[in-house]
Short mmCIF file of C-alpha atoms in Angstrom, two decimals:
data_model
loop_
_atom_site.label_atom_id
_atom_site.label_comp_id
_atom_site.label_asym_id
_atom_site.label_seq_id
_atom_site.Cartn_x
_atom_site.Cartn_y
_atom_site.Cartn_z
CA MET A 127 -94.93 -273.28 -7.30
CA SER A 128 -96.49 -269.83 -7.71
CA ARG A 129 -98.90 -270.62 -4.88
CA ILE A 130 -96.01 -271.47 -2.56
CA HIS A 131 -94.30 -268.25 -3.61
CA SER A 132 -97.48 -266.28 -2.84
CA ILE A 133 -97.79 -267.88 0.60
CA LEU A 134 -94.17 -267.10 1.41
CA GLN A 135 -94.63 -263.53 0.21
CA TYR A 136 -97.73 -263.19 2.39
CA LEU A 137 -95.91 -264.55 5.44
CA SER A 138 -93.04 -262.15 4.81
CA ILE A 139 -95.41 -259.20 4.72
CA LEU A 140 -97.14 -260.46 7.88
CA VAL A 141 -93.82 -260.73 9.74
CA VAL A 142 -92.88 -257.19 8.69
CA LEU A 143 -96.25 -255.89 9.86
CA LEU A 144 -95.86 -257.62 13.21
CA PHE A 145 -92.54 -255.88 13.70
CA LEU A 146 -94.08 -252.54 12.77
CA ILE A 147 -96.94 -252.81 15.26
CA PRO A 148 -95.91 -251.06 18.52
CA ASN A 149 -95.63 -253.48 21.44
CA LYS A 150 -97.86 -251.41 23.67
CA ALA A 151 -98.55 -254.35 25.97
CA LYS A 152 -94.92 -254.26 27.01
CA SER A 153 -95.52 -251.67 29.73
CA GLU A 154 -99.17 -250.69 29.69
CA HIS A 155 -99.37 -252.58 32.97
CA VAL A 156 -96.87 -250.28 34.74
CA VAL A 157 -98.83 -247.77 36.86
CA GLY A 158 -96.02 -246.04 38.70
CA GLY A 159 -92.42 -246.06 39.78
CA ASP A 160 -89.43 -244.16 41.13
CA ILE A 161 -85.62 -244.16 41.29
CA TYR A 162 -83.35 -243.51 44.26
CA TRP A 163 -79.76 -244.16 45.27
CA GLU A 164 -77.72 -245.01 48.35
CA CYS A 165 -74.14 -243.98 49.12
CA ILE A 166 -72.13 -246.96 50.38
CA SER A 167 -70.33 -245.81 53.53
CA SER A 168 -68.31 -248.90 54.48
CA GLY A 169 -66.87 -252.14 53.15
CA PRO A 170 -64.94 -252.88 49.96
CA ASP A 171 -67.30 -250.75 47.84
CA ALA A 172 -67.30 -247.72 50.15
CA GLY A 173 -67.65 -244.49 48.21
CA LYS A 174 -69.71 -246.04 45.41
CA PHE A 175 -73.45 -245.82 44.72
CA ILE A 176 -76.20 -248.40 44.44
CA PHE A 177 -79.14 -247.25 42.32
CA TYR A 178 -82.64 -248.63 42.87
CA LEU A 179 -85.74 -248.75 40.68
CA LYS A 180 -89.25 -249.51 41.89
CA LEU A 181 -91.98 -250.41 39.42
CA TYR A 182 -95.65 -250.97 40.19
CA ARG A 183 -97.59 -253.35 37.97
CA ASP A 184 -101.33 -253.55 37.38
CA CYS A 185 -101.83 -257.32 37.53
CA SER A 186 -105.19 -257.16 35.77
CA VAL A 187 -103.07 -257.07 32.59
CA GLN A 188 -101.98 -260.70 32.51
CA ASN A 189 -100.13 -260.81 29.19
CA THR A 190 -96.96 -259.18 30.50
CA ILE A 191 -94.52 -260.04 33.26
CA ILE A 192 -91.77 -257.82 34.66
CA THR A 193 -88.39 -259.55 34.81
CA THR A 194 -84.73 -258.58 35.02
CA ALA A 195 -84.37 -258.90 31.24
CA ASP A 196 -83.87 -255.53 29.52
CA GLN A 197 -84.17 -253.56 32.78
CA VAL A 198 -81.43 -250.91 32.72
CA LEU A 199 -80.72 -247.42 34.00
CA LYS A 200 -78.91 -244.69 32.09
CA ILE A 201 -77.11 -241.55 33.30
CA ASP A 202 -77.32 -238.28 31.38
CA ASN A 203 -74.77 -235.44 31.60
CA HIS A 204 -71.90 -237.71 32.70
CA PRO A 205 -69.30 -238.15 29.93
CA ALA A 206 -68.11 -241.53 31.22
CA PHE A 207 -71.65 -242.95 31.06
CA ALA A 208 -72.77 -241.60 27.69
CA GLY A 209 -74.60 -244.42 25.93
CA VAL A 210 -73.92 -246.83 28.80
CA ASN A 211 -76.66 -249.16 30.06
CA ILE A 212 -76.38 -249.99 33.76
CA PRO A 213 -77.97 -253.43 34.35
CA LEU A 214 -80.62 -253.86 37.03
CA ASN A 215 -81.19 -257.03 39.03
CA LEU A 216 -84.59 -257.99 40.41
CA ILE A 217 -84.32 -257.97 44.21
CA SER A 218 -87.91 -258.62 45.23
CA GLU A 219 -91.53 -258.62 44.10
CA THR A 220 -94.38 -258.08 46.53
CA ASP A 221 -98.17 -257.95 46.25
CA ILE A 222 -99.24 -254.65 47.82
CA THR A 223 -102.98 -254.78 47.12
CA ASP A 224 -105.21 -254.40 50.13
CA GLY A 225 -105.91 -257.92 51.35
CA ASN A 226 -109.60 -257.31 51.98
CA CYS A 227 -110.49 -255.84 48.60
CA GLY A 228 -107.95 -257.04 46.06
CA VAL A 229 -106.78 -260.39 44.78
CA PRO A 230 -103.28 -261.88 44.47
CA CYS A 231 -101.39 -260.84 41.37
CA GLY A 232 -101.36 -264.32 39.85
CA SER A 233 -105.14 -264.66 40.17
CA ALA A 234 -106.22 -261.21 38.97
CA GLY A 235 -108.77 -260.85 36.20
CA VAL A 236 -109.31 -257.89 33.90
CA ASN A 237 -111.62 -256.09 36.35
CA ASP A 238 -109.77 -256.91 39.57
CA ILE A 239 -107.72 -254.58 41.75
CA SER A 240 -104.26 -256.09 42.06
CA ILE A 241 -100.91 -254.28 42.28
CA ARG A 242 -97.43 -255.77 42.63
CA GLU A 243 -94.24 -253.92 43.57
CA TYR A 244 -90.94 -254.82 41.87
CA LEU A 245 -87.64 -253.67 43.36
CA PHE A 246 -84.50 -253.63 41.20
CA ALA A 247 -80.93 -252.65 42.12
CA THR A 248 -77.64 -252.13 40.30
CA ALA A 249 -74.28 -253.45 41.36
CA PRO A 250 -72.10 -250.83 43.13
CA VAL A 251 -71.32 -248.01 40.68
CA GLN A 252 -68.35 -245.62 40.87
CA LEU A 253 -69.40 -242.31 39.33
CA GLY A 254 -66.65 -239.77 39.94
CA GLY A 255 -66.64 -236.21 38.68
CA VAL A 256 -68.57 -233.12 39.75
CA PRO A 257 -72.15 -232.95 38.42
CA PRO A 258 -72.97 -230.02 36.13
CA ALA A 259 -75.47 -227.40 37.24
CA ASN A 260 -78.35 -229.45 35.81
CA GLY A 261 -77.04 -232.56 37.57
CA TYR A 262 -76.38 -236.16 36.72
CA VAL A 263 -79.80 -237.43 35.63
CA ILE A 264 -80.41 -241.11 36.37
CA LYS A 265 -83.24 -242.31 34.16
CA TYR A 266 -85.41 -245.30 33.28
CA ASN A 267 -87.61 -245.44 30.21
CA ARG A 268 -89.59 -248.02 28.23
CA CYS A 269 -92.72 -248.22 26.11
CA CYS A 270 -95.54 -247.65 26.83
CA ARG A 271 -97.74 -245.81 29.30
CA THR A 272 -101.01 -246.95 30.81
CA SER A 273 -104.09 -245.22 29.43
CA VAL A 274 -105.05 -242.29 31.68
CA LEU A 275 -107.56 -239.47 31.31
CA ASN A 276 -105.19 -236.54 31.79
CA ILE A 277 -102.47 -237.34 29.20
CA GLN A 278 -103.15 -237.30 25.48
CA ASN A 279 -102.34 -240.54 23.65
CA ALA A 280 -100.72 -241.93 26.79
CA VAL A 281 -100.42 -245.44 25.36
CA ASN A 282 -98.14 -244.06 22.62
CA GLU A 283 -95.79 -242.40 25.13
CA GLU A 284 -92.90 -243.92 27.05
CA ILE A 285 -92.84 -244.12 30.80
CA TYR A 286 -89.85 -242.03 31.84
CA TYR A 287 -88.70 -241.86 35.47
CA THR A 288 -85.75 -239.81 36.75
CA ALA A 289 -83.68 -238.94 39.80
CA THR A 290 -81.11 -236.14 39.73
CA MET A 291 -77.79 -235.73 41.56
CA TYR A 292 -76.78 -232.05 41.80
CA PRO A 293 -73.35 -230.54 42.59
CA PHE A 294 -72.47 -229.63 46.16
CA ASN A 295 -69.56 -227.28 46.89
CA GLY A 296 -67.56 -228.73 44.01
CA GLN A 297 -67.20 -232.13 45.69
CA ASP A 298 -66.30 -235.12 43.54
CA THR A 299 -68.91 -237.88 43.57
CA TYR A 300 -66.21 -240.44 44.35
CA PRO A 301 -66.16 -241.04 47.19
CA CYS A 302 -69.88 -240.43 47.44
CA TYR A 303 -71.23 -238.03 50.06
CA ASP A 304 -75.01 -238.21 49.74
CA SER A 305 -77.91 -240.64 49.52
CA SER A 306 -81.05 -239.45 47.78
CA PRO A 307 -84.50 -239.16 49.35
CA GLN A 308 -86.59 -242.31 49.02
CA PHE A 309 -90.33 -242.92 49.26
CA ALA A 310 -91.46 -245.24 52.06
CA GLU A 311 -95.22 -245.27 51.39
CA LYS A 312 -96.60 -247.25 48.45
CA PRO A 313 -97.71 -245.07 45.50
CA THR A 314 -101.00 -246.70 44.51
CA SER A 315 -104.13 -244.75 45.48
CA VAL A 316 -107.60 -246.15 44.86
CA LEU A 317 -110.68 -244.35 46.16
CA CYS A 318 -114.39 -244.11 45.58
CA SER A 319 -115.86 -241.16 43.70
CA GLY A 320 -116.95 -238.47 46.11
CA TYR A 321 -114.35 -239.51 48.70
CA GLN A 322 -111.40 -237.68 50.19
CA LEU A 323 -107.81 -238.52 49.27
CA ARG A 324 -105.37 -237.98 52.14
CA TYR A 325 -102.01 -239.39 51.09
CA ASN A 326 -98.36 -238.95 52.07
CA SER A 327 -95.47 -240.58 50.19
CA ASP A 328 -93.38 -240.52 53.41
CA ALA A 329 -90.10 -239.46 51.83
CA ILE A 330 -87.08 -240.00 54.07
CA ASP A 331 -83.54 -238.76 53.66
CA PRO A 332 -80.82 -240.96 55.22
CA ASP A 333 -78.56 -237.90 55.63
CA LEU A 334 -81.30 -235.85 57.33
CA ASP A 335 -81.14 -233.17 54.65
CA SER A 336 -84.11 -230.81 54.42
CA LEU A 337 -86.88 -231.87 52.05
CA SER A 338 -89.42 -230.01 49.93
CA TYR A 339 -92.20 -231.32 47.70
CA GLU A 340 -93.85 -230.24 44.45
CA LEU A 341 -96.10 -231.55 41.70
CA ILE A 342 -94.39 -231.67 38.30
CA PRO A 343 -95.34 -232.71 34.73
CA ALA A 344 -95.07 -236.34 33.68
CA LEU A 345 -92.32 -237.11 31.18
CA GLY A 346 -92.83 -239.17 28.05
CA THR A 347 -90.89 -240.25 24.99
CA SER A 348 -87.24 -239.10 25.03
CA GLY A 349 -87.83 -237.36 28.35
CA ASN A 350 -90.05 -234.67 26.88
CA PRO A 351 -93.03 -233.40 28.90
CA THR A 352 -96.22 -235.20 27.98
CA THR A 353 -99.13 -233.31 26.44
CA TYR A 354 -101.92 -232.98 28.95
CA THR A 355 -105.60 -233.22 28.12
CA THR A 356 -107.42 -229.88 28.15
CA GLY A 357 -108.05 -228.79 31.74
CA TYR A 358 -105.10 -230.69 33.19
CA ASN A 359 -101.40 -229.95 33.73
CA GLY A 360 -98.49 -231.09 35.90
CA THR A 361 -99.62 -229.10 38.94
CA SER A 362 -103.31 -229.84 38.39
CA PRO A 363 -103.31 -233.51 37.34
CA LEU A 364 -106.72 -234.45 38.81
CA PRO A 365 -110.19 -233.13 37.86
CA GLY A 366 -110.21 -229.59 39.25
CA PRO A 367 -111.80 -226.15 38.88
CA SER A 368 -110.53 -225.78 35.30
CA ILE A 369 -112.75 -228.77 34.41
CA ASN A 370 -115.70 -227.78 36.59
CA ALA A 371 -115.83 -224.85 38.99
CA SER A 372 -117.31 -227.09 41.69
CA TYR A 373 -114.39 -229.55 41.62
CA ASP A 374 -111.67 -229.50 44.25
CA GLN A 375 -108.07 -228.47 43.49
CA VAL A 376 -105.49 -231.10 44.45
CA THR A 377 -102.79 -229.73 46.78
CA LEU A 378 -99.38 -230.99 47.85
CA ASP A 379 -97.93 -229.43 51.01
CA PRO A 380 -94.38 -228.33 50.08
CA VAL A 381 -93.10 -228.97 53.62
CA THR A 382 -94.90 -232.10 54.84
CA GLY A 383 -95.61 -233.77 51.49
CA GLU A 384 -99.28 -234.31 52.32
CA LEU A 385 -101.49 -234.70 49.24
CA GLU A 386 -105.14 -233.70 49.66
CA TYR A 387 -108.01 -233.97 47.22
CA ASP A 388 -111.80 -234.36 47.38
CA SER A 389 -112.90 -236.36 44.35
CA PRO A 390 -116.11 -235.39 42.50
CA SER A 391 -118.99 -237.78 43.09
CA SER A 392 -119.80 -238.09 39.39
CA VAL A 393 -116.33 -238.75 37.95
CA GLN A 394 -114.47 -242.06 37.72
CA GLY A 395 -111.29 -243.08 35.93
CA ARG A 396 -107.51 -243.15 36.23
CA TRP A 397 -105.11 -240.20 36.23
CA ALA A 398 -101.30 -239.96 36.34
CA LEU A 399 -99.66 -237.79 38.99
CA VAL A 400 -95.96 -237.02 39.48
CA ALA A 401 -94.47 -235.67 42.71
CA ALA A 402 -90.88 -234.57 43.22
CA VAL A 403 -89.08 -234.50 46.56
CA ASN A 404 -86.07 -232.18 46.67
CA SER A 405 -83.19 -232.61 49.11
CA TRP A 406 -81.45 -229.47 50.41
CA ARG A 407 -78.14 -229.16 52.25
CA CYS A 408 -76.85 -225.80 53.47
CA GLY A 409 -79.51 -224.13 51.34
CA GLN A 410 -78.32 -225.90 48.17
CA LEU A 411 -80.39 -228.31 46.11
CA ILE A 412 -78.39 -231.53 46.31
CA ALA A 413 -80.76 -234.25 45.04
CA ARG A 414 -84.19 -234.84 43.54
CA SER A 415 -86.26 -238.01 43.40
CA THR A 416 -89.51 -238.17 41.45
CA ARG A 417 -92.37 -240.58 41.84
CA GLU A 418 -95.09 -241.25 39.33
CA MET A 419 -98.27 -242.81 40.62
CA SER A 420 -101.80 -243.36 39.40
CA VAL A 421 -104.94 -242.22 41.15
CA THR A 422 -107.89 -244.48 40.38
CA VAL A 423 -111.44 -243.41 41.25
CA LEU A 424 -114.11 -246.14 41.28
CA PRO A 425 -117.91 -245.98 41.51
CA CYS A 426 -119.05 -247.20 44.93
CA THR A 427 -122.67 -247.90 45.82
CA VAL A 428 -122.53 -247.47 49.60
CA PRO A 429 -121.30 -244.20 51.18
CA ASN A 430 -118.11 -244.43 53.21
CA ASN A 431 -116.10 -241.85 55.12
CA ILE A 432 -112.35 -241.94 55.53
CA PRO A 433 -111.13 -242.36 59.13
CA GLN A 434 -110.83 -239.10 61.03
CA VAL A 435 -107.46 -238.32 62.62
CA SER A 436 -107.24 -235.95 65.55
CA SER A 437 -104.67 -233.21 65.83
CA PRO A 438 -101.98 -234.37 68.29
CA ASN A 439 -102.67 -233.77 71.97
CA TRP A 440 -99.32 -232.28 72.99
CA ILE A 441 -98.23 -233.34 76.46
CA SER A 442 -94.60 -232.25 76.30
CA PRO A 443 -93.85 -229.53 75.42
CA GLY A 444 -97.26 -228.33 76.53
CA ALA A 445 -97.28 -225.38 74.13
CA GLY A 446 -97.48 -227.59 71.04
CA SER A 447 -100.38 -227.32 68.59
CA GLY A 448 -101.26 -228.72 65.18
CA PHE A 449 -99.13 -231.26 63.34
CA GLU A 450 -95.82 -229.36 63.48
CA ILE A 451 -93.65 -228.37 66.43
CA VAL A 452 -90.22 -226.85 67.05
CA VAL A 453 -88.32 -228.04 70.14
CA ASP A 454 -84.91 -227.43 71.66
CA ALA A 455 -82.39 -230.26 71.59
CA GLY A 456 -82.75 -232.01 74.94
CA ASP A 457 -86.54 -231.58 75.14
CA LEU A 458 -88.81 -234.57 75.70
CA VAL A 459 -91.50 -234.76 73.00
CA THR A 460 -94.73 -236.52 73.99
CA PHE A 461 -98.16 -236.44 72.37
CA GLU A 462 -101.26 -238.57 71.89
CA ILE A 463 -102.85 -239.12 68.49
CA SER A 464 -106.07 -240.97 67.57
CA GLY A 465 -107.85 -242.25 64.48
CA THR A 466 -111.60 -242.88 64.50
CA ASP A 467 -113.99 -244.65 62.13
CA ASN A 468 -117.62 -245.08 63.15
CA ASP A 469 -118.95 -246.27 59.77
CA LEU A 470 -120.81 -249.56 59.43
CA THR A 471 -120.56 -252.18 56.69
CA GLY A 472 -123.44 -254.64 56.54
CA GLY A 473 -124.54 -253.40 59.94
CA ASN A 474 -121.17 -254.18 61.53
CA PRO A 475 -118.49 -251.70 62.62
CA GLN A 476 -115.69 -251.31 60.11
CA VAL A 477 -112.29 -252.64 61.14
CA LEU A 478 -109.73 -249.86 61.49
CA GLU A 479 -106.05 -250.59 60.83
CA PHE A 480 -103.28 -248.40 62.31
CA THR A 481 -99.71 -248.28 60.98
CA ALA A 482 -96.86 -245.80 61.36
CA SER A 483 -93.52 -245.09 59.72
CA GLY A 484 -90.50 -242.80 59.92
CA ASN A 485 -86.75 -243.41 60.03
CA GLN A 486 -86.50 -242.05 63.58
CA PHE A 487 -88.77 -244.73 65.10
CA GLY A 488 -86.97 -247.41 67.10
CA THR A 489 -87.17 -251.13 66.41
CA GLY A 490 -90.73 -252.39 66.79
CA PHE A 491 -91.73 -248.85 67.82
CA THR A 492 -90.66 -249.76 71.38
CA ASN A 493 -86.83 -249.65 71.40
CA ALA A 494 -85.43 -246.21 72.19
CA ASN A 495 -81.84 -247.38 71.74
CA ALA A 496 -81.78 -249.04 68.31
CA GLY A 497 -83.41 -249.11 64.90
CA CYS A 498 -83.50 -245.41 64.05
CA ALA A 499 -81.29 -242.93 62.21
CA ASN A 500 -79.92 -241.36 65.41
CA SER A 501 -80.60 -242.71 68.88
CA PRO A 502 -82.34 -242.07 71.21
CA CYS A 503 -85.22 -243.28 69.03
CA ALA A 504 -88.88 -242.33 69.09
CA THR A 505 -91.28 -244.93 70.49
CA LEU A 506 -95.03 -245.53 70.70
CA SER A 507 -96.87 -246.81 73.75
CA SER A 508 -100.41 -247.91 74.66
CA THR A 509 -100.87 -249.11 71.06
CA THR A 510 -98.03 -250.17 68.76
CA PRO A 511 -98.54 -250.69 65.02
CA PRO A 512 -99.57 -252.59 63.10
CA SER A 513 -102.80 -252.99 65.02
CA THR A 514 -106.51 -253.23 64.29
CA GLY A 515 -109.69 -252.40 66.15
CA THR A 516 -113.09 -250.79 65.87
CA GLY A 517 -114.10 -247.25 66.71
CA THR A 518 -111.00 -245.40 67.90
CA ILE A 519 -107.32 -246.39 68.03
CA SER A 520 -105.02 -244.15 70.07
CA THR A 521 -101.28 -244.20 70.66
CA THR A 522 -98.77 -242.16 72.66
CA PHE A 523 -95.59 -240.85 71.04
CA ASN A 524 -92.42 -240.47 73.13
CA TRP A 525 -89.04 -239.11 72.04
CA GLN A 526 -86.11 -237.82 74.10
CA THR A 527 -84.26 -235.43 71.79
CA THR A 528 -80.54 -234.63 72.14
CA CYS A 529 -77.90 -232.61 70.32
CA ASP A 530 -77.23 -235.74 68.24
CA HIS A 531 -80.52 -235.03 66.48
CA VAL A 532 -79.19 -231.79 64.97
CA SER A 533 -77.23 -232.65 61.82
CA GLN A 534 -74.80 -230.99 59.40
CA GLN A 535 -73.74 -228.20 61.74
CA ASP A 536 -70.11 -228.16 60.63
CA ALA A 537 -71.01 -228.05 56.94
CA CYS A 538 -73.05 -224.87 57.00
CA ALA A 539 -73.77 -223.76 60.55
CA ASN A 540 -77.16 -225.47 60.41
CA VAL A 541 -78.84 -225.47 63.80
CA SER A 542 -81.96 -227.55 63.19
CA SER A 543 -83.19 -230.80 61.70
CA THR A 544 -86.77 -231.80 60.91
CA TYR A 545 -88.04 -235.34 61.48
CA ASN A 546 -91.27 -236.63 59.94
CA PHE A 547 -93.46 -239.24 61.60
CA ILE A 548 -96.24 -240.77 59.50
CA PHE A 549 -99.47 -242.11 61.02
CA LYS A 550 -101.83 -244.07 58.74
CA TYR A 551 -105.39 -245.15 59.49
CA LYS A 552 -107.29 -247.37 57.02
CA ASP A 553 -110.75 -248.93 57.17
CA ASP A 554 -111.78 -252.23 55.54
CA TYR A 555 -114.41 -250.87 53.15
CA CYS A 556 -114.38 -252.38 49.63
CA PRO A 557 -113.69 -251.93 46.77
CA ALA A 558 -111.62 -248.96 47.95
CA PRO A 559 -110.72 -248.65 51.65
CA GLY A 560 -110.91 -245.22 53.24
CA ILE A 561 -107.37 -244.08 54.11
CA HIS A 562 -106.16 -241.08 56.11
CA ILE A 563 -102.41 -240.41 56.40
CA VAL A 564 -101.00 -237.56 58.48
CA ASN A 565 -97.47 -236.33 59.04
CA VAL A 566 -96.30 -235.00 62.40
CA ALA A 567 -93.16 -232.93 61.84
CA VAL A 568 -90.79 -232.34 64.76
CA THR A 569 -88.00 -229.81 64.21
CA VAL A 570 -85.13 -230.10 66.68
CA VAL A 571 -83.18 -226.88 67.19
CA GLY A 572 -79.66 -226.84 68.57
CA GLU A 573 -77.87 -224.04 70.35
CA THR A 574 -76.95 -220.95 68.37
CA ILE A 575 -73.67 -221.13 66.48
CA VAL A 576 -71.57 -218.05 67.21
CA PRO A 577 -69.75 -216.66 64.13
CA SER A 578 -65.96 -216.51 64.01
CA PRO A 579 -64.25 -213.16 64.63
CA VAL A 580 -62.47 -210.94 62.11
CA PRO A 581 -58.66 -210.83 62.68
CA HIS A 582 -57.08 -207.39 63.01
CA CYS A 583 -53.31 -207.73 63.09
CA VAL A 584 -50.32 -209.41 64.75
CA SER A 585 -47.22 -208.10 66.48
CA THR A 586 -43.90 -209.83 67.18
CA ASP A 587 -41.95 -209.32 70.39
CA ALA A 588 -38.16 -209.29 70.62
CA ASN A 589 -38.19 -212.77 72.18
CA GLY A 590 -40.12 -214.22 69.23
CA ASP A 591 -43.57 -214.31 70.86
CA ILE A 592 -46.41 -213.32 68.50
CA THR A 593 -49.56 -211.54 69.71
CA ILE A 594 -52.72 -211.98 67.62
CA TYR A 595 -55.54 -209.40 67.74
CA TRP A 596 -59.16 -209.78 66.57
CA GLU A 597 -62.58 -208.15 66.83
CA THR A 598 -64.55 -209.84 69.60
CA VAL A 599 -67.97 -211.34 68.83
CA VAL A 600 -71.35 -211.09 70.54
CA ASP A 601 -73.45 -214.02 71.79
CA ASN A 602 -77.04 -213.02 72.56
CA SER A 603 -78.34 -216.55 73.07
CA VAL A 604 -79.82 -217.57 76.45
CA PRO A 605 -78.14 -219.50 77.92
CA PRO A 606 -74.91 -218.46 76.18
CA SER A 607 -73.70 -220.79 73.43
CA PHE A 608 -70.14 -219.45 73.17
CA VAL A 609 -67.45 -221.73 74.59
CA GLU A 610 -64.13 -220.31 73.40
CA TYR A 611 -62.04 -218.84 70.64
CA ALA A 612 -59.90 -221.63 69.16
CA ILE A 613 -56.54 -220.50 67.74
CA PHE A 614 -55.04 -222.40 64.78
CA HIS A 615 -51.51 -222.02 63.36
CA SER A 616 -49.64 -223.07 60.21
CA THR A 617 -46.46 -222.11 58.39
CA SER A 618 -48.31 -222.31 55.05
CA PRO A 619 -51.41 -220.37 53.95
CA SER A 620 -52.90 -223.62 52.63
CA GLY A 621 -52.30 -225.51 55.89
CA PRO A 622 -52.48 -227.88 57.55
CA PHE A 623 -53.49 -225.82 60.60
CA GLN A 624 -53.05 -227.06 64.17
CA GLU A 625 -55.01 -225.88 67.19
CA ILE A 626 -52.41 -224.27 69.47
CA GLY A 627 -54.57 -222.71 72.18
CA SER A 628 -57.85 -221.09 73.15
CA VAL A 629 -59.41 -218.07 74.85
CA THR A 630 -62.56 -218.67 76.92
CA ASP A 631 -63.49 -215.01 77.58
CA ILE A 632 -65.72 -213.78 74.75
CA ASN A 633 -64.65 -210.19 75.44
CA THR A 634 -60.92 -210.90 75.09
CA GLY A 635 -59.59 -210.25 71.59
CA THR A 636 -55.90 -211.22 71.96
CA TYR A 637 -53.80 -214.35 72.20
CA VAL A 638 -50.03 -214.68 72.67
CA HIS A 639 -48.39 -217.44 70.66
CA ASN A 640 -45.19 -217.86 72.63
CA THR A 641 -42.02 -219.64 71.69
CA GLY A 642 -42.64 -222.21 74.40
CA ASN A 643 -45.96 -223.39 72.92
CA SER A 644 -46.15 -227.15 73.47
CA VAL A 645 -48.07 -227.86 70.26
CA ALA A 646 -46.23 -225.75 67.69
CA PRO A 647 -44.09 -222.71 68.55
CA PRO A 648 -43.98 -219.87 66.00
CA THR A 649 -41.35 -220.25 63.32
CA THR A 650 -38.56 -217.70 63.04
CA SER A 651 -37.44 -218.78 59.57
CA GLY A 652 -40.56 -217.79 57.65
CA PRO A 653 -44.11 -216.43 57.92
CA ASN A 654 -46.73 -217.65 60.42
CA TYR A 655 -50.42 -217.99 59.53
CA TYR A 656 -53.38 -218.02 61.94
CA LEU A 657 -57.10 -218.83 62.03
CA ILE A 658 -59.39 -217.75 64.88
CA ARG A 659 -62.58 -219.85 65.11
CA THR A 660 -65.36 -219.89 67.67
CA ARG A 661 -66.45 -223.08 69.39
CA SER A 662 -70.17 -223.14 70.30
CA GLY A 663 -73.43 -224.91 69.52
CA CYS A 664 -74.79 -228.27 70.58
CA ASN A 665 -72.43 -230.27 72.80
CA ASP A 666 -70.08 -227.26 72.62
CA ALA A 667 -68.68 -229.02 69.56
CA VAL A 668 -69.22 -226.79 66.53
CA LEU A 669 -66.27 -224.88 65.10
CA GLU A 670 -67.39 -221.93 62.99
#
């Protein structure tokens, strides 16, 4: 009897110990991820949000599988969602490993390169309320991190991904008015030691808000910044000059989002890197999405160069140079771009693969009328992706811009919008293909928006007619952008105001609101209120 008691006591202690051992295998296979949201604009759930989570799994860890179970998002700083778990549903899972070098997720061994993408989504969510200054923070966390060289005790830290919704002009978030930036390019980067890393996450904003990029610290348990290994930090997450003066400093272009780094030839391993893309509207920070990714450097026995990408050959407008250009709405944009790889593998030319992306490309890269954010769409000719070849692959970019490509003018007198077009060239070298990604940024500028005038005074005639006086404005744009002064009237200072007439001469600063006005004659039983606004800009359609 005492022996049975001892065995039971032993088993009890063993069970307790098993519960006390951290389940590090639960997420040590997750090597990156990000969160974004979409504003539903139509249908029965219009005005609500759908939140998305992407996770990237290292399939060489075979003892864990990502499923819908226990996958939830949380929202900080929103009183109605305090302590609330928002369930996530698995939408898709896709192997994203390079087909030439990696193996399918289900067949991966401990030393294989194999990555799978998991996409989760919530049901439509009604938020409501105005975010505080530090925003509504949408977050995902779970234990534990993958072991990396730049974070201390990474396997004892949570993975912690966030996206933040900031206030905008006091607007309530129901109905919604903004979709966050989202990353179109996959986050996994594998390269050989001594090679160049040329990567772009290809962030797109469905609302065409302005974007900026920055490197930030990785977050760990409870959302606290992780502790970096000596020589590393959030803005220097890869081996750099603080480790060895001869090492390259990783850089992230704040405008284009291009990440550049030359890896040391003698260093291999895995490092965590976090990039944030900020969305700006009318000069205000409106949203932030963050992406964590791993950079893995492998030893490779045979030298290999990444494909070389030429600077665009600008055909129209002919004055273009480099990878960025500013054009007037209505201009035709045409350029040629080429990628070249002359390396040999086993005595044979390497196969070069060409792909492209950007939310302003038309369907199949050939349809100028459909498939993009705002038609006319950009197209590619001579070579359309995806395509493969040896030596050099060239393509010709064509885009007829219009005033429809200048967004948000009414909201803040914005007169330009920037569109990013990503071109990716990849060779078939193994175990880590050479990849070169470039971003061609086209900024479309609309006509100048002429500011509204300052009212002076009004006078009332004996017959009830009212004359309005204002300080005339100046339009120095060539050709002139000014169309007219639009006159609005109301019997209440809070409106609603109706447009009752216009003045097309920029040098005329008076308007007579007569009693015979067909829209709304002046009232004689109370006060009259007026607004004078200029009409100008693209399509002569912007009221300032």
